[in-house]
Short mmCIF file of C-alpha atoms in Angstrom, two decimals:
data_model
loop_
_atom_site.label_atom_id
_atom_site.label_comp_id
_atom_site.label_asym_id
_atom_site.label_seq_id
_atom_site.Cartn_x
_atom_site.Cartn_y
_atom_site.Cartn_z
CA MET A 1 69.26 116.62 132.03
CA SER A 2 70.22 113.63 129.96
CA ASP A 3 72.67 111.08 131.18
CA LEU A 4 75.89 111.50 129.22
CA SER A 5 77.94 109.62 131.81
CA ARG A 6 78.97 106.82 129.42
CA LEU A 7 79.54 109.01 126.39
CA SER A 8 83.01 109.36 124.90
CA LEU A 9 84.01 111.34 121.84
CA ASN A 10 86.67 109.64 119.79
CA GLN A 11 88.98 112.34 118.63
CA ALA A 12 88.90 110.98 115.07
CA THR A 13 85.36 112.39 114.88
CA ILE A 14 86.82 115.89 115.14
CA LYS A 15 90.02 115.04 113.37
CA TYR A 16 91.16 118.59 112.63
CA ALA A 17 90.79 119.82 116.21
CA GLY A 18 94.01 120.08 118.20
CA MET A 19 94.22 118.27 121.54
CA GLU A 20 93.22 121.34 123.56
CA GLN A 21 90.35 122.15 121.24
CA ALA A 22 89.16 118.53 121.39
CA VAL A 23 89.18 118.64 125.19
CA SER A 24 87.31 121.95 125.19
CA ALA A 25 84.70 120.54 122.81
CA CYS A 26 84.10 117.57 125.12
CA LEU A 27 83.80 119.82 128.17
CA ARG A 28 81.40 122.22 126.47
CA ALA A 29 79.19 119.36 125.31
CA GLU A 30 79.41 117.73 128.75
CA ILE A 31 80.97 114.60 127.26
CA PRO A 32 83.03 112.98 130.03
CA GLY A 33 85.18 110.63 127.91
CA ILE A 34 87.57 110.95 125.01
CA GLY A 35 88.89 108.25 122.69
CA LEU A 36 92.50 109.00 121.79
CA TRP A 37 94.68 108.41 118.78
CA ARG A 38 98.41 107.97 119.08
CA GLU A 39 99.41 110.52 116.46
CA PRO A 40 97.70 113.59 117.98
CA VAL A 41 98.76 112.44 121.45
CA ALA A 42 102.38 112.25 120.29
CA GLU A 43 102.09 115.62 118.61
CA TYR A 44 100.77 117.29 121.76
CA GLY A 45 103.08 115.26 123.97
CA LEU A 46 102.27 112.16 125.99
CA ARG A 47 102.77 113.59 129.49
CA LYS A 48 101.20 116.89 128.50
CA THR A 49 98.14 115.01 127.22
CA GLY A 50 97.86 113.15 130.51
CA ALA A 51 98.08 116.40 132.46
CA LEU A 52 95.54 118.11 130.22
CA LEU A 53 93.02 115.29 130.61
CA ARG A 54 93.46 115.11 134.38
CA GLN A 55 93.05 118.85 134.71
CA ALA A 56 89.91 118.76 132.56
CA GLY A 57 88.53 115.73 134.36
CA LEU A 58 88.16 113.89 131.06
CA THR A 59 88.52 110.11 131.00
CA PRO A 60 90.56 108.59 128.17
CA THR A 61 88.47 105.57 127.18
CA SER A 62 90.54 103.91 124.48
CA MET A 63 93.57 104.43 122.30
CA CYS A 64 93.72 103.93 118.55
CA ARG A 65 95.62 102.07 117.47
CA GLY A 66 97.84 99.10 117.46
CA GLY A 67 97.75 96.22 115.06
CA PHE A 68 98.87 95.94 111.43
CA PHE A 69 100.22 92.50 112.14
CA THR A 70 100.36 91.10 108.62
CA SER A 71 103.71 92.13 107.26
CA PRO A 72 105.45 89.15 105.65
CA ASP A 73 108.85 90.76 106.17
CA SER A 74 110.48 89.56 109.39
CA ASP A 75 112.40 92.79 110.04
CA GLN A 76 109.23 94.75 109.54
CA ARG A 77 107.36 92.41 111.88
CA ILE A 78 109.92 93.04 114.60
CA LYS A 79 109.46 96.78 114.11
CA ASP A 80 105.67 96.43 114.11
CA LEU A 81 105.68 94.45 117.34
CA ALA A 82 107.98 97.02 118.95
CA ASP A 83 105.61 99.74 117.85
CA ASN A 84 102.71 97.86 119.40
CA ARG A 85 104.62 97.54 122.68
CA ALA A 86 105.19 101.29 122.54
CA ALA A 87 101.45 101.77 122.05
CA VAL A 88 100.80 99.62 125.13
CA ASP A 89 103.29 101.72 127.09
CA GLU A 90 101.54 104.90 126.01
CA CYS A 91 98.19 103.48 127.15
CA ALA A 92 99.71 102.52 130.50
CA GLU A 93 101.22 105.97 130.93
CA LEU A 94 97.89 107.69 130.22
CA GLY A 95 95.78 105.18 132.12
CA VAL A 96 93.97 104.11 128.96
CA PRO A 97 92.60 100.62 129.61
CA GLU A 98 92.06 99.46 126.03
CA LEU A 99 94.33 99.54 122.98
CA VAL A 100 92.26 99.20 119.81
CA LEU A 101 93.83 96.90 117.22
CA VAL A 102 93.29 97.13 113.50
CA SER A 103 94.80 93.83 112.57
CA GLY A 104 96.02 94.58 109.05
CA GLY A 105 95.00 93.48 105.59
CA LEU A 106 96.61 91.17 103.09
CA PRO A 107 100.26 91.87 102.33
CA ASP A 108 100.80 93.51 98.93
CA GLY A 109 100.16 91.01 96.18
CA SER A 110 99.13 88.25 98.58
CA ARG A 111 96.00 86.15 98.29
CA ASP A 112 96.71 84.18 101.46
CA VAL A 113 93.97 85.36 103.78
CA ASP A 114 94.39 82.35 106.09
CA GLY A 115 98.09 83.11 106.33
CA ALA A 116 97.39 86.73 107.23
CA ARG A 117 94.93 85.59 109.87
CA SER A 118 97.57 83.29 111.35
CA MET A 119 99.98 86.20 111.56
CA VAL A 120 97.39 88.15 113.55
CA LEU A 121 97.10 85.30 116.04
CA ASP A 122 100.88 85.00 116.32
CA SER A 123 101.24 88.70 117.00
CA LEU A 124 98.50 88.63 119.62
CA ALA A 125 100.35 85.80 121.36
CA GLU A 126 103.52 87.91 121.37
CA LEU A 127 101.80 90.99 122.74
CA ALA A 128 99.02 89.81 125.05
CA PRO A 129 101.14 89.07 128.16
CA TYR A 130 103.08 92.30 127.69
CA ALA A 131 99.83 94.26 127.58
CA GLY A 132 98.25 92.37 130.46
CA GLU A 133 101.25 92.99 132.71
CA ARG A 134 100.82 96.72 132.11
CA GLY A 135 97.08 96.75 132.81
CA VAL A 136 96.21 97.33 129.19
CA ARG A 137 93.88 95.13 127.18
CA LEU A 138 94.35 94.46 123.47
CA ALA A 139 91.01 95.18 121.82
CA ILE A 140 90.59 93.32 118.54
CA GLU A 141 88.37 95.34 116.26
CA PRO A 142 86.61 93.45 113.50
CA LEU A 143 86.33 95.81 110.55
CA HIS A 144 83.59 95.72 107.95
CA PRO A 145 84.34 93.07 105.29
CA MET A 146 84.83 95.81 102.71
CA PHE A 147 88.13 96.52 104.50
CA CYS A 148 89.25 92.88 104.61
CA SER A 149 91.86 93.07 101.87
CA ASP A 150 93.52 96.35 102.73
CA ARG A 151 93.03 97.02 106.44
CA CYS A 152 91.80 94.16 108.54
CA VAL A 153 91.47 90.45 107.90
CA VAL A 154 89.35 90.20 111.04
CA ALA A 155 85.93 90.71 109.49
CA THR A 156 83.28 89.58 111.98
CA LEU A 157 82.69 89.83 115.69
CA GLY A 158 82.54 86.03 115.86
CA GLN A 159 86.00 85.78 114.33
CA ALA A 160 87.36 88.41 116.73
CA LEU A 161 85.91 86.43 119.65
CA ASP A 162 87.49 83.21 118.36
CA LEU A 163 90.84 84.99 118.39
CA ALA A 164 90.30 86.66 121.76
CA SER A 165 89.19 83.42 123.40
CA ARG A 166 92.70 82.05 122.99
CA PHE A 167 93.87 84.50 125.65
CA PRO A 168 92.83 85.53 129.17
CA ALA A 169 89.94 88.01 129.14
CA GLU A 170 92.02 90.65 130.92
CA GLN A 171 94.62 90.52 128.12
CA VAL A 172 92.55 90.43 124.94
CA GLY A 173 89.05 91.74 124.25
CA VAL A 174 87.02 92.86 121.25
CA VAL A 175 85.62 96.13 119.97
CA VAL A 176 81.93 96.19 119.17
CA ASP A 177 81.56 98.92 116.55
CA THR A 178 78.06 99.23 115.14
CA TYR A 179 79.33 100.40 111.75
CA HIS A 180 81.41 97.32 111.12
CA ILE A 181 79.05 94.59 112.27
CA TRP A 182 75.41 95.72 112.00
CA TRP A 183 74.82 93.78 108.75
CA ASP A 184 75.82 90.42 110.28
CA PRO A 185 72.84 88.05 110.57
CA THR A 186 74.52 86.47 113.60
CA VAL A 187 75.53 89.71 115.29
CA TYR A 188 73.26 89.45 118.33
CA GLN A 189 74.45 85.93 119.09
CA ALA A 190 78.02 87.18 118.79
CA ILE A 191 77.37 90.10 121.16
CA GLU A 192 75.84 87.71 123.67
CA ARG A 193 78.90 85.50 123.37
CA ALA A 194 81.15 88.53 123.90
CA GLU A 195 80.26 88.77 127.59
CA GLY A 196 83.37 89.70 129.56
CA ARG A 197 85.32 90.42 126.37
CA ILE A 198 83.88 93.77 125.29
CA SER A 199 86.74 96.25 125.40
CA ALA A 200 84.88 99.09 123.77
CA PHE A 201 81.51 99.89 122.27
CA GLN A 202 81.70 102.34 119.40
CA VAL A 203 78.73 103.83 117.63
CA CYS A 204 78.08 105.60 114.37
CA ASP A 205 75.66 105.05 111.52
CA TRP A 206 75.70 103.36 108.11
CA ILE A 207 74.90 105.67 105.24
CA THR A 208 74.98 105.29 101.47
CA PRO A 209 76.22 105.93 98.87
CA LEU A 210 79.70 105.05 100.01
CA PRO A 211 82.42 107.48 98.91
CA ALA A 212 85.38 106.38 96.78
CA GLY A 213 87.79 104.41 98.92
CA VAL A 214 84.93 103.87 101.44
CA LEU A 215 86.98 104.94 104.47
CA LEU A 216 85.13 108.20 105.05
CA GLY A 217 81.62 106.82 104.62
CA ARG A 218 80.48 106.75 108.24
CA GLY A 219 77.43 108.70 109.34
CA MET A 220 76.33 110.54 112.47
CA MET A 221 73.96 108.50 114.63
CA GLY A 222 70.44 108.85 113.32
CA ASP A 223 71.48 109.63 109.75
CA GLY A 224 71.53 105.98 108.70
CA CYS A 225 69.95 102.59 109.08
CA ILE A 226 71.61 100.94 112.09
CA GLU A 227 69.44 99.96 115.07
CA LEU A 228 71.82 101.70 117.44
CA ARG A 229 69.65 101.51 120.53
CA ARG A 230 69.02 97.81 119.98
CA MET A 231 72.75 97.18 119.71
CA ARG A 232 73.43 99.23 122.83
CA GLU A 233 70.83 97.23 124.70
CA ALA A 234 72.40 93.97 123.49
CA VAL A 235 75.84 95.11 124.62
CA ASP A 236 74.40 96.13 127.99
CA LYS A 237 72.71 92.75 128.31
CA ALA A 238 76.09 91.12 127.69
CA GLY A 239 77.25 92.81 130.88
CA TYR A 240 79.11 95.74 129.38
CA THR A 241 78.90 98.85 131.53
CA GLY A 242 81.75 100.83 129.99
CA PRO A 243 81.96 103.89 127.81
CA ILE A 244 80.12 104.38 124.54
CA GLU A 245 82.42 105.99 122.06
CA VAL A 246 81.44 107.91 118.97
CA GLU A 247 83.94 107.46 116.16
CA ILE A 248 83.01 108.91 112.77
CA PHE A 249 85.26 109.27 109.76
CA ASN A 250 83.40 111.65 107.49
CA GLN A 251 84.79 114.57 105.52
CA GLU A 252 81.74 116.79 106.07
CA ILE A 253 81.86 116.21 109.80
CA TRP A 254 85.60 116.85 109.83
CA ASP A 255 85.05 120.11 107.95
CA ALA A 256 82.43 121.30 110.46
CA ASP A 257 83.13 123.16 113.71
CA ALA A 258 84.43 120.78 116.41
CA MET A 259 82.28 122.34 119.16
CA GLU A 260 79.14 121.95 117.06
CA ILE A 261 80.02 118.34 116.26
CA ALA A 262 80.56 117.57 119.95
CA GLU A 263 77.15 119.04 120.80
CA LEU A 264 75.49 117.25 117.90
CA THR A 265 77.14 114.02 119.05
CA ALA A 266 75.70 114.41 122.54
CA ALA A 267 72.23 115.21 121.21
CA ARG A 268 72.20 112.32 118.76
CA TYR A 269 73.52 109.98 121.41
CA VAL A 270 70.59 110.79 123.65
CA GLU A 271 68.13 110.51 120.78
CA HIS A 272 69.40 107.32 119.15
CA VAL A 273 71.62 105.36 121.53
CA LEU A 274 70.74 106.04 125.15
CA MET B 1 93.69 73.20 74.24
CA SER B 2 92.33 74.30 77.56
CA ASP B 3 89.05 73.03 78.86
CA LEU B 4 86.53 75.86 78.67
CA SER B 5 83.57 73.50 78.88
CA ARG B 6 82.24 74.95 82.15
CA LEU B 7 82.91 78.59 81.35
CA SER B 8 80.04 81.03 80.95
CA LEU B 9 80.25 84.74 80.27
CA ASN B 10 77.67 86.75 82.13
CA GLN B 11 76.52 89.42 79.76
CA ALA B 12 76.87 92.09 82.46
CA THR B 13 80.63 91.71 81.97
CA ILE B 14 80.23 93.12 78.46
CA LYS B 15 77.31 95.33 79.34
CA TYR B 16 77.40 97.57 76.28
CA ALA B 17 77.43 94.71 73.77
CA GLY B 18 74.12 93.98 72.09
CA MET B 19 72.76 90.42 72.27
CA GLU B 20 74.21 89.40 68.91
CA GLN B 21 77.58 90.91 69.71
CA ALA B 22 77.61 89.17 73.09
CA VAL B 23 76.90 85.84 71.41
CA SER B 24 79.62 86.45 68.82
CA ALA B 25 82.10 87.32 71.57
CA CYS B 26 81.37 84.04 73.37
CA LEU B 27 81.72 82.04 70.17
CA ARG B 28 84.97 83.69 69.20
CA ALA B 29 86.46 83.08 72.64
CA GLU B 30 85.11 79.49 72.63
CA ILE B 31 83.03 80.17 75.73
CA PRO B 32 80.11 77.74 75.65
CA GLY B 33 77.79 79.42 78.18
CA ILE B 34 76.20 82.80 78.64
CA GLY B 35 74.62 84.32 81.74
CA LEU B 36 71.63 86.43 80.75
CA TRP B 37 70.00 89.56 82.12
CA ARG B 38 66.31 90.21 81.66
CA GLU B 39 66.61 93.73 80.27
CA PRO B 40 68.84 92.96 77.25
CA VAL B 41 66.84 89.78 76.65
CA ALA B 42 63.60 91.79 76.57
CA GLU B 43 65.18 94.39 74.34
CA TYR B 44 66.31 91.78 71.81
CA GLY B 45 63.12 89.78 72.24
CA LEU B 46 62.59 86.66 74.33
CA ARG B 47 61.89 84.19 71.53
CA LYS B 48 64.50 85.77 69.29
CA THR B 49 67.05 85.36 72.08
CA GLY B 50 66.15 81.70 72.44
CA ALA B 51 66.52 81.15 68.70
CA LEU B 52 69.83 83.01 68.58
CA LEU B 53 71.29 80.96 71.42
CA ARG B 54 70.12 77.66 69.94
CA GLN B 55 71.52 78.56 66.55
CA ALA B 56 74.84 79.51 68.12
CA GLY B 57 74.91 76.44 70.34
CA LEU B 58 75.35 78.64 73.41
CA THR B 59 73.93 77.45 76.74
CA PRO B 60 72.12 80.03 78.87
CA THR B 61 73.39 79.26 82.35
CA SER B 62 71.48 81.71 84.56
CA MET B 63 69.21 84.70 84.40
CA CYS B 64 69.65 87.90 86.39
CA ARG B 65 67.54 88.78 88.12
CA GLY B 66 64.56 88.36 90.33
CA GLY B 67 64.26 89.49 93.89
CA PHE B 68 63.83 92.94 95.43
CA PHE B 69 61.45 91.50 97.96
CA THR B 70 61.59 94.17 100.64
CA SER B 71 59.00 96.72 99.62
CA PRO B 72 56.80 97.59 102.61
CA ASP B 73 53.97 98.70 100.30
CA SER B 74 51.49 95.88 99.72
CA ASP B 75 50.50 96.99 96.21
CA GLN B 76 54.15 97.21 95.30
CA ARG B 77 54.78 93.76 96.77
CA ILE B 78 52.04 92.30 94.59
CA LYS B 79 53.66 93.91 91.55
CA ASP B 80 57.09 92.70 92.59
CA LEU B 81 55.90 89.13 93.02
CA ALA B 82 54.17 89.26 89.62
CA ASP B 83 57.40 90.51 88.09
CA ASN B 84 59.28 87.64 89.70
CA ARG B 85 56.77 85.16 88.26
CA ALA B 86 57.34 86.77 84.87
CA ALA B 87 61.08 86.28 85.36
CA VAL B 88 60.49 82.60 86.14
CA ASP B 89 58.38 82.31 82.98
CA GLU B 90 61.17 83.87 80.93
CA CYS B 91 63.66 81.39 82.36
CA ALA B 92 61.31 78.50 81.54
CA GLU B 93 60.83 79.77 77.98
CA LEU B 94 64.58 80.04 77.40
CA GLY B 95 65.45 76.85 79.26
CA VAL B 96 67.44 78.75 81.87
CA PRO B 97 67.61 76.56 84.97
CA GLU B 98 68.47 79.19 87.59
CA LEU B 99 66.95 82.59 88.34
CA VAL B 100 69.40 84.70 90.35
CA LEU B 101 67.73 86.65 93.16
CA VAL B 102 69.02 89.89 94.60
CA SER B 103 66.82 90.01 97.65
CA GLY B 104 66.55 93.76 98.18
CA GLY B 105 67.87 96.15 100.79
CA LEU B 106 66.17 98.04 103.57
CA PRO B 107 63.10 100.02 102.57
CA ASP B 108 63.70 103.79 102.42
CA GLY B 109 64.09 105.19 105.90
CA SER B 110 63.82 101.78 107.55
CA ARG B 111 66.19 100.39 110.15
CA ASP B 112 64.37 97.08 110.44
CA VAL B 113 66.83 94.61 108.97
CA ASP B 114 65.11 91.65 110.62
CA GLY B 115 61.80 92.76 109.13
CA ALA B 116 63.35 93.03 105.67
CA ARG B 117 64.82 89.56 106.07
CA SER B 118 61.40 88.21 107.00
CA MET B 119 59.94 89.74 103.85
CA VAL B 120 62.57 87.90 101.81
CA LEU B 121 61.54 84.60 103.38
CA ASP B 122 57.85 85.34 102.80
CA SER B 123 58.46 86.13 99.13
CA LEU B 124 60.51 82.98 98.64
CA ALA B 125 57.62 80.98 100.10
CA GLU B 126 55.27 82.63 97.58
CA LEU B 127 57.50 82.00 94.61
CA ALA B 128 59.32 78.71 95.25
CA PRO B 129 56.51 76.31 94.23
CA TYR B 130 55.73 78.42 91.15
CA ALA B 131 59.36 78.25 90.08
CA GLY B 132 59.73 74.56 90.89
CA GLU B 133 56.68 73.66 88.81
CA ARG B 134 58.29 75.35 85.82
CA GLY B 135 61.65 73.67 86.23
CA VAL B 136 63.35 76.84 87.37
CA ARG B 137 65.28 77.19 90.62
CA LEU B 138 65.36 80.39 92.65
CA ALA B 139 69.01 81.15 93.33
CA ILE B 140 69.49 83.29 96.42
CA GLU B 141 72.60 85.38 96.01
CA PRO B 142 74.23 86.67 99.16
CA LEU B 143 75.74 90.04 98.34
CA HIS B 144 78.79 91.54 100.02
CA PRO B 145 77.81 93.18 103.33
CA MET B 146 78.64 96.59 101.87
CA PHE B 147 75.41 96.19 99.86
CA CYS B 148 73.28 95.14 102.84
CA SER B 149 71.41 98.41 103.31
CA ASP B 150 70.64 99.27 99.72
CA ARG B 151 70.59 96.07 97.68
CA CYS B 152 70.51 92.83 99.57
CA VAL B 153 69.85 92.02 103.21
CA VAL B 154 71.18 88.51 102.55
CA ALA B 155 74.83 89.09 103.39
CA THR B 156 76.50 85.70 103.88
CA LEU B 157 76.42 82.31 102.24
CA GLY B 158 75.42 80.78 105.58
CA GLN B 159 72.40 83.06 105.77
CA ALA B 160 71.44 82.24 102.17
CA LEU B 161 71.65 78.54 103.01
CA ASP B 162 69.50 79.01 106.11
CA LEU B 163 66.85 80.57 103.87
CA ALA B 164 67.20 77.99 101.09
CA SER B 165 67.00 75.09 103.52
CA ARG B 166 63.38 75.97 104.25
CA PHE B 167 62.50 74.80 100.72
CA PRO B 168 63.09 71.74 98.55
CA ALA B 169 66.52 71.80 96.90
CA GLU B 170 64.99 71.76 93.43
CA GLN B 171 63.07 74.96 94.18
CA VAL B 172 65.59 77.13 95.99
CA GLY B 173 69.38 77.21 95.77
CA VAL B 174 72.20 79.67 96.40
CA VAL B 175 74.69 81.55 94.29
CA VAL B 176 78.33 81.22 95.26
CA ASP B 177 79.96 84.41 93.99
CA THR B 178 83.60 84.75 94.98
CA TYR B 179 83.41 88.54 95.09
CA HIS B 180 80.68 88.61 97.69
CA ILE B 181 81.88 85.96 100.12
CA TRP B 182 85.67 85.54 99.92
CA TRP B 183 86.28 87.59 103.09
CA ASP B 184 84.08 85.34 105.26
CA PRO B 185 86.13 83.39 107.83
CA THR B 186 83.50 80.62 107.67
CA VAL B 187 83.17 80.54 103.88
CA TYR B 188 84.64 77.09 103.30
CA GLN B 189 82.37 75.52 105.89
CA ALA B 190 79.43 77.26 104.21
CA ILE B 191 80.44 75.98 100.76
CA GLU B 192 80.71 72.47 102.15
CA ARG B 193 77.26 72.85 103.66
CA ALA B 194 75.92 74.09 100.31
CA GLU B 195 76.12 70.63 98.74
CA GLY B 196 73.10 70.13 96.50
CA ARG B 197 72.10 73.78 96.79
CA ILE B 198 74.62 75.48 94.54
CA SER B 199 72.66 77.08 91.72
CA ALA B 200 75.52 78.99 90.23
CA PHE B 201 79.20 79.63 90.78
CA GLN B 202 80.29 83.10 89.74
CA VAL B 203 83.84 84.34 89.72
CA CYS B 204 85.58 87.67 89.61
CA ASP B 205 88.22 89.31 91.75
CA TRP B 206 88.35 91.76 94.65
CA ILE B 207 90.33 94.91 93.93
CA THR B 208 90.85 98.15 95.81
CA PRO B 209 90.38 101.05 96.10
CA LEU B 210 86.63 100.73 95.72
CA PRO B 211 85.03 103.36 93.50
CA ALA B 212 82.33 105.72 94.80
CA GLY B 213 79.08 103.83 95.20
CA VAL B 214 81.13 100.59 95.19
CA LEU B 215 78.94 98.85 92.58
CA LEU B 216 81.51 98.92 89.80
CA GLY B 217 84.48 97.81 91.86
CA ARG B 218 84.85 94.23 90.66
CA GLY B 219 88.04 93.05 89.05
CA MET B 220 89.02 90.58 86.34
CA MET B 221 90.23 87.25 87.71
CA GLY B 222 93.88 87.52 88.63
CA ASP B 223 93.81 91.28 89.20
CA GLY B 224 92.90 90.96 92.88
CA CYS B 225 93.32 88.97 96.05
CA ILE B 226 90.72 86.19 95.96
CA GLU B 227 91.89 82.57 96.03
CA LEU B 228 89.72 81.75 93.03
CA ARG B 229 91.10 78.28 92.35
CA ARG B 230 90.73 77.31 96.00
CA MET B 231 87.11 78.42 95.96
CA ARG B 232 86.47 76.56 92.70
CA GLU B 233 87.96 73.43 94.21
CA ALA B 234 85.77 73.82 97.30
CA VAL B 235 82.67 74.21 95.16
CA ASP B 236 83.67 71.15 93.13
CA LYS B 237 84.20 69.20 96.33
CA ALA B 238 80.68 70.17 97.39
CA GLY B 239 79.46 68.26 94.37
CA TYR B 240 78.87 71.15 92.01
CA THR B 241 79.57 70.26 88.39
CA GLY B 242 77.76 73.16 86.72
CA PRO B 243 78.87 76.24 84.85
CA ILE B 244 81.37 78.77 86.12
CA GLU B 245 80.15 82.23 85.26
CA VAL B 246 82.22 85.37 85.02
CA GLU B 247 80.29 88.44 86.08
CA ILE B 248 82.22 91.70 86.38
CA PHE B 249 80.78 95.18 86.87
CA ASN B 250 83.66 97.48 86.04
CA GLN B 251 83.58 100.66 83.99
CA GLU B 252 86.99 100.06 82.38
CA ILE B 253 85.99 96.56 81.33
CA TRP B 254 82.66 97.84 80.03
CA ASP B 255 84.49 100.50 78.01
CA ALA B 256 86.81 97.92 76.42
CA ASP B 257 86.08 95.87 73.30
CA ALA B 258 83.66 93.02 74.05
CA MET B 259 85.60 90.49 71.95
CA GLU B 260 88.83 91.32 73.75
CA ILE B 261 87.11 91.02 77.12
CA ALA B 262 85.68 87.62 76.18
CA GLU B 263 89.13 86.39 75.19
CA LEU B 264 90.72 87.86 78.28
CA THR B 265 88.02 86.19 80.37
CA ALA B 266 88.82 82.79 78.86
CA ALA B 267 92.56 83.25 79.36
CA ARG B 268 92.22 84.41 82.95
CA TYR B 269 89.77 81.60 83.69
CA VAL B 270 92.35 79.05 82.60
CA GLU B 271 95.12 80.80 84.52
CA HIS B 272 93.31 81.49 87.80
CA VAL B 273 90.21 79.33 88.13
CA LEU B 274 90.53 76.08 86.19
#
């Protein structure tokens, strides 16, 4: 038997499965962890989700997502920060240790990328103590630079670490997602530097051609060109012993049967990551 | 009258124009430089192109492109290097000072990004003296990381500079293209470091959503989110006094009238770059 003990299926990989179906798929594929998203959790009910996971013996490994810190409108910023506090509360309620942050892109019509990056830092400063007090860590996720303008002005692991290092390690960490950072010529130095700051390790593969809009371009492990095992080994070497989450946005995978995708995920994890 | 003295229109911006039409468009828009591509030059004839440009008083500012150094097949590598030498010869014949290199992506089925990067360095070492002896500089162009797997394993300006720094500055330089590097949180440090190594400065804008395949996603200056003037000022501050080339791959722009695009290019250059 292969060791799936660190494996976690992010529920975005089987986006169209309901909460109960997602849990069943994990159990059937012997995947012990699940990465949650706020929307399906809210739809199923927060307490009900907690009960379902406990009953199934599934560990919630992370929650997507907080962030979107770059609104220039002060009323909107207040709302966004409140929403992030609510996300922290939900994590605390479910015992999810890490809240994944997608920091936000440039405001509409803005060219001020430095300004947007400052807003991210300001928001982290607002939220970090709140999260830390509740036993939840804010996990800054650098997104691939192709998302810099519209989703996330944090574009490299090094930049995420620079931000995180302004705060205690138990309050702010970083997400190492192979898809977003594999291309970076300095990525292994950054992973080494991330010791003690790795909130989550997410894996999927880089495939081309990219689809229009590029959001749904991720590939199943083994279908692309990322040295997944090498990155896993680097993350391990940096002292990370936590879950390894599979998060894939891909229309074909979404359209497939959730049980089959969970089993394929486990098989590909063993073949390409473990 | 606005100062268009540094402006150059890369002929890929008006891809469907023939050589004579491209030259006419530059003249009509009072654009004094033209960035050439090997294929349309070959089609029109190398000597004939030289004569046409001299007669028109247009300066050829760069040639696209050499590169594609990552073939794992040794016969193919020999052919590729020969083709790069031919590209250098064409530059020398036309008096083009800079040969733009797109280094190549991962070989089919490969996950060895370090290996591909080594092949780029090896090919540069083969070609740099040959180019230098002919008065042509190899201009390493870092491409946006979304092209790392299939077009160019050189993904940041810093990485391009690390490669270039292994060679004399008159043999190997770098291309600063706003589209490819604007997202980089270290881009202004890299531009500062590029002093003496800037072979070409290319401008266009970043717009979303990206089209399928992402190659034709570039925008006209002013249509997107890049701080073009700030980048131009940084490049100037790094001692670069050369041409500013506009290179836009965009189906709508290609489908428009070449004369109108040349005039729009000049107007937008004044408004957003100068």
